[in-house]
Coordinates of C-alpha atoms in Angstrom, one line a residue:
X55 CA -127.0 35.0 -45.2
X56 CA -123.2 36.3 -45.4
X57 CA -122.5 37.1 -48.7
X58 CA -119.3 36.1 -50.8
X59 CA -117.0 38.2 -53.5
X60 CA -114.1 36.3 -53.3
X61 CA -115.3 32.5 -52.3
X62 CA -117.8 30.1 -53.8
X63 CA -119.8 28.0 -51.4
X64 CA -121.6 24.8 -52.0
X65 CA -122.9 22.3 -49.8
X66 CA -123.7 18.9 -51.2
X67 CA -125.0 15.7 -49.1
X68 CA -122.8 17.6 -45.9
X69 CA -119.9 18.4 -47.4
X70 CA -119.0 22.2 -48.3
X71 CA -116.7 22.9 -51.2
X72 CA -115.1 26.4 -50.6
X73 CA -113.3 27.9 -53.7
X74 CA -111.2 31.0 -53.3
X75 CA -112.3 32.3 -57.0
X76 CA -110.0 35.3 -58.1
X77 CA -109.2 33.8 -61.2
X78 CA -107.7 37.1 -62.7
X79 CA -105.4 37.2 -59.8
X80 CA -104.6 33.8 -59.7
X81 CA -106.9 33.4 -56.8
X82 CA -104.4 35.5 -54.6
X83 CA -105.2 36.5 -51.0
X84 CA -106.1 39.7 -50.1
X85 CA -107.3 41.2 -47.0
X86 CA -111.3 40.6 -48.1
X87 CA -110.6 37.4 -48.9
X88 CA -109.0 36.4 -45.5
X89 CA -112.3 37.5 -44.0
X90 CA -114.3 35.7 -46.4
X91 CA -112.2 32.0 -45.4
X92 CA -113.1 33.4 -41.8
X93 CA -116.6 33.7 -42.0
X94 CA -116.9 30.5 -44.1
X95 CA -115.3 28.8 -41.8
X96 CA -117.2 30.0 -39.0
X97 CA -120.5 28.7 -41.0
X98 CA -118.6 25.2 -41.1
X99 CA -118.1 25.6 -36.8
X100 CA -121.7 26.6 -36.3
X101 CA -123.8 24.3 -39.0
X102 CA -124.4 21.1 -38.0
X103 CA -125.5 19.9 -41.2
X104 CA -121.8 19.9 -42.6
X105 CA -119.5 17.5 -42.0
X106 CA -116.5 18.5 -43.8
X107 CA -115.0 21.2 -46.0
X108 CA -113.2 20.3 -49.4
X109 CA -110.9 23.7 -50.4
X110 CA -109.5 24.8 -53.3
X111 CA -109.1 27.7 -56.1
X112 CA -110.8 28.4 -58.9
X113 CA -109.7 27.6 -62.4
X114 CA -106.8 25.3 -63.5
X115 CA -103.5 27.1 -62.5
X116 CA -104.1 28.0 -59.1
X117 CA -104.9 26.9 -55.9
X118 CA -103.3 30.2 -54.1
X119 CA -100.7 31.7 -56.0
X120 CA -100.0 33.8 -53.0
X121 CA -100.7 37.1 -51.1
X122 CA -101.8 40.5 -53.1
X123 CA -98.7 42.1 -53.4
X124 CA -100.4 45.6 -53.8
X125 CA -101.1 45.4 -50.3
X126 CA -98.4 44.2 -48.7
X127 CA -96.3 46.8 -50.3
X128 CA -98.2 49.5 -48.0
X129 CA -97.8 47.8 -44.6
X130 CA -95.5 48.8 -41.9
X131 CA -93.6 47.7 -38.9
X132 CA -96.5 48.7 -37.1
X133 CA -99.5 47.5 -39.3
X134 CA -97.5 44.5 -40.3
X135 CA -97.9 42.3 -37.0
X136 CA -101.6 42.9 -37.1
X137 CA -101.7 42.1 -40.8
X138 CA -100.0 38.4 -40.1
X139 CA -101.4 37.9 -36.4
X140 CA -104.9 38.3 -38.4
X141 CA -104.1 36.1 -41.2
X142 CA -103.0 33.1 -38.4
X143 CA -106.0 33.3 -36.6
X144 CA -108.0 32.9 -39.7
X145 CA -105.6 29.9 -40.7
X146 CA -105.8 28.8 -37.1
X147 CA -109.7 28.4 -37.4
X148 CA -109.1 25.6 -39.9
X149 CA -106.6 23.9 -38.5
X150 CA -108.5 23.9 -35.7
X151 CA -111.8 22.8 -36.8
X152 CA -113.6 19.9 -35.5
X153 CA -114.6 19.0 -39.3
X154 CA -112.1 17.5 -41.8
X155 CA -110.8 19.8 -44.1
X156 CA -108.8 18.7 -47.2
X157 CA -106.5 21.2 -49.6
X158 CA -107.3 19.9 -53.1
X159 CA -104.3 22.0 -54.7
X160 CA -104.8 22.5 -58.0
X161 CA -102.2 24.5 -59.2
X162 CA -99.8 27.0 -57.8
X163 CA -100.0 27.0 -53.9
X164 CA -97.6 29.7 -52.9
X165 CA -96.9 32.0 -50.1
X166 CA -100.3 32.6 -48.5
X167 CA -101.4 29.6 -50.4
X168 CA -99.3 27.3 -49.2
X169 CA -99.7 28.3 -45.8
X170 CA -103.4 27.9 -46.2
X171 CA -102.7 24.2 -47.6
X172 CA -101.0 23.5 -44.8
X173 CA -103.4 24.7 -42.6
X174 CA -105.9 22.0 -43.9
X175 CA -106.2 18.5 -41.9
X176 CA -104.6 16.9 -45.1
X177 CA -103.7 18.0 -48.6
X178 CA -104.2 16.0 -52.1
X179 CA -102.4 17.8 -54.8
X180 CA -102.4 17.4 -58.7
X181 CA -99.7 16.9 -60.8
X182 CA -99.3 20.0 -62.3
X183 CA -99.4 22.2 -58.4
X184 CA -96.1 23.5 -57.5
X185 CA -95.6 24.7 -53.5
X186 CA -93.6 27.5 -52.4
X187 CA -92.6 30.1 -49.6
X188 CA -90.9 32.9 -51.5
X189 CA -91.5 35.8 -49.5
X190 CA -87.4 36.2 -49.1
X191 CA -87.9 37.5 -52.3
X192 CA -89.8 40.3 -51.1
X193 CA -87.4 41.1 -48.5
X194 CA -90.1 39.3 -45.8
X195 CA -90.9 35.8 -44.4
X196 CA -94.2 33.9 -44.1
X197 CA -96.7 35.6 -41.5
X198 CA -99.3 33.2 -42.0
X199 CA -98.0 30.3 -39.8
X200 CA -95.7 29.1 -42.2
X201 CA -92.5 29.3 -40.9
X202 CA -94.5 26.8 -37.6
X203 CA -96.9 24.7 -40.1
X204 CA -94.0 23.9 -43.1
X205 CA -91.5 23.3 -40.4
X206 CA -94.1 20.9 -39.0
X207 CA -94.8 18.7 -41.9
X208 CA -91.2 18.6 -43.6
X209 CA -88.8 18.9 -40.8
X210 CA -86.3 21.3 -39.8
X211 CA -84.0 21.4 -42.9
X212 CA -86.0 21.1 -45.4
X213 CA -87.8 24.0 -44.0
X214 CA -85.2 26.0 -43.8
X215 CA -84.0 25.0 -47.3
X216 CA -87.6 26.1 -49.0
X217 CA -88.0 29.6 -47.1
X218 CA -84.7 30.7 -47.3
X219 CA -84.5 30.1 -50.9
X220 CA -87.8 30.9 -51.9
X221 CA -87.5 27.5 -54.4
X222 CA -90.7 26.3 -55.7
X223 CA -91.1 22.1 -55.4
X224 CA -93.3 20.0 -57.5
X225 CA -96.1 18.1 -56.3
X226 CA -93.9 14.9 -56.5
X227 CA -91.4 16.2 -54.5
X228 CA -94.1 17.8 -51.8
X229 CA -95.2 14.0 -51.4
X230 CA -91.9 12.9 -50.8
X231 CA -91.2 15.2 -47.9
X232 CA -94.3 15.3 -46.5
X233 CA -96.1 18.8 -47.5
X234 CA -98.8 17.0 -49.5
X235 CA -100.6 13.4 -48.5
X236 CA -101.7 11.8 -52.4
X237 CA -101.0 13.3 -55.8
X238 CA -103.2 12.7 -58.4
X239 CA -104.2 13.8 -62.2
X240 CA -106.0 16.7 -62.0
X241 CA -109.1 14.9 -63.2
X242 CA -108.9 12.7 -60.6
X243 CA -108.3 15.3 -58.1
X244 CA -111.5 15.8 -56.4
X245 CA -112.3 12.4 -56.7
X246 CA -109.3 11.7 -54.6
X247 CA -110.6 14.5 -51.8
X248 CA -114.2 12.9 -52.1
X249 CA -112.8 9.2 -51.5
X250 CA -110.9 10.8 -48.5
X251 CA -113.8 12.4 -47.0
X252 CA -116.4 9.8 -47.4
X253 CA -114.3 7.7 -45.4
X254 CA -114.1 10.6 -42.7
X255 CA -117.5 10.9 -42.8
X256 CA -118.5 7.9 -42.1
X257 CA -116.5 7.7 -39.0
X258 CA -117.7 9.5 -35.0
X259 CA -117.6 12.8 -35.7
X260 CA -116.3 13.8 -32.0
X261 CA -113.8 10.9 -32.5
X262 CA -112.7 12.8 -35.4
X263 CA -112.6 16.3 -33.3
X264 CA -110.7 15.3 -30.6
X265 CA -107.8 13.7 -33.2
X266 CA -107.6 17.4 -34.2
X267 CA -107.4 18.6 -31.0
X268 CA -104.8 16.1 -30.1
X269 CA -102.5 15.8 -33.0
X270 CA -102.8 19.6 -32.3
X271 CA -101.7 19.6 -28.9
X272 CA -98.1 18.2 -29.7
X273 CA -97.3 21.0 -30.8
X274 CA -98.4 23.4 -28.0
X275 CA -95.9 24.0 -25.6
X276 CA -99.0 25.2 -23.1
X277 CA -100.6 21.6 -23.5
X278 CA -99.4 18.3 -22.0
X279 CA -100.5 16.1 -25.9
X280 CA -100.9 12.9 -23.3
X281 CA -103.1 14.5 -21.0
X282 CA -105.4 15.9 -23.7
X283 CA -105.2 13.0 -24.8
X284 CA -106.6 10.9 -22.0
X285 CA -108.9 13.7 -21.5
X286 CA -110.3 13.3 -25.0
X287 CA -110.8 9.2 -24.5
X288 CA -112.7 10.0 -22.0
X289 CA -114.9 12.0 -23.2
X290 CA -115.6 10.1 -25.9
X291 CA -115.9 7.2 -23.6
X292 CA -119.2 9.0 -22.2
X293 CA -121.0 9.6 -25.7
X294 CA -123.2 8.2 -27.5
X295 CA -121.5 7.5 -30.2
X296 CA -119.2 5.3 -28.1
X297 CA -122.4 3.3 -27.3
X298 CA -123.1 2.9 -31.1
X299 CA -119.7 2.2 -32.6
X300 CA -119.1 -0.6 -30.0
X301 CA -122.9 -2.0 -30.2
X302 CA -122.3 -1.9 -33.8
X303 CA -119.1 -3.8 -33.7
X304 CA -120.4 -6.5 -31.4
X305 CA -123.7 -7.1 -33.6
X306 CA -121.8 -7.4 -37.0
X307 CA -123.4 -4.2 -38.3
X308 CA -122.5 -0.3 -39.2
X309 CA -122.3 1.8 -37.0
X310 CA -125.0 5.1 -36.9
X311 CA -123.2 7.9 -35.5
X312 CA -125.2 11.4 -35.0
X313 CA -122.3 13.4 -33.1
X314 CA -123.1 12.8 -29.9

């Protein structure tokens, strides 16, 4: 059984709520705690009993209020590129998981901690979380996939705009270019990420894999999206649950999918 410092896990009816709980540091990321979201997320790719991940921060302020600065200050040119090449792969895990994971933000999602938002499948913020990139500020830029993911989900200017400045944006205005998908009150916040994720849940789950992989694939230069595409139909063309979800449909009844 992996043992936690820095994360709280808990699994109910399938779906595991992770919570990066630092409260006295405002839930910031240090090196341990990268690890931690790794091997987390490794239990979500190799447990079959979960079927999504929920992820958010302890407390009421802070999702991720970013990176532990005590630790940055000591890297290098040298142990700097292994320090962000590290932190993307972690990020890359979820981004890349075959499960649904949803940011619930609740509170300051900064630096680190809006990179690891916007890792997530799809983000639901309350009103009171504000998004930012301000490592300018620290003479650096994002190294967790930010300068790829932001870019991604608000467009080239915008990007720009955020990181250069280091300028923190409210929930409101993270819906309106795209960063965050619903904001709610924070009371309704993981009611809003449960509503999400039932829906998700009750869908194929390879179905649901293979729009990862192929929402993903846009933006690969390596990967020819269409052809994964087609690829992916097919496969799902040959599974079981493609046998259920259209014997379901054509005797009026739900669908029973197992995954297969």
């Amino acid at each position: 059984m992996v043992q936690y410092n820095n994360l709280l896990l808990e699994n109910k009816g399938g779906i595991l709520f992770i919570t990066v709980n630092r409260p006295n540091k405002m839930n910031a990321l240090n090196i341990e705690t990268v690890k931690e979201i790794n091997n987390a997320m490794q239990e979500v790719y190799d447990d079959p009993e979960v079927r999504g991940v929920i992820l958010t921060g302890s407390g009421e302020k802070a999702f991720v209020a970013g990176a532990d600065i005590a630790e940055i200050a000591e890297l290098n040119e040298v142990n700097g590129r292994r320090f962000a090449e590290r932190g993307q792969e972690v990020f890359s895990m979820i981004e890349e998981s075959p499960k649904p994971v949803i940011a619930a933000v609740n509170g300051f999602a900064l630096g680190g901690g809006c990179e690891l938002a916007m890792a997530c499948h799809i983000r639901v913020a309350s009103e009171n979380a504000r998004f930012g990139q301000p490592e300018v500020n620290l003479g650096i830029i994002p190294g967790y996939g930010g300068t790829q993911r932001l870019t991604q989900l608000v467009g080239k200017g915008k990007a720009m705009e955020l990181m250069m400045t280091g300028d923190m944006i409210s929930a409101a205005e993270a819906k309106e270019v795209g960063l965050v998908n619903h904001v709610t009150t924070p009371e309704g916040l993981m009611d809003k990420c449960l509503e999400i994720m039932s829906k998700i849940a009750a869908k194929a789950p390879l179905a649901v894999g293979m729009i990862v992989d192929c929402v993903n694939a846009w933006y690969d230069k390596e990967e020819n999206g269409y052809q994964t595409e087609a690829n992916s139909f097919s496969r799902c063309c040959g599974s079981e649950d493609f046998k259920e979800g259209t014997s379901a449909f054509l005797e009026k009844r739900k669908p029973a999918f197992k995954g297969e």
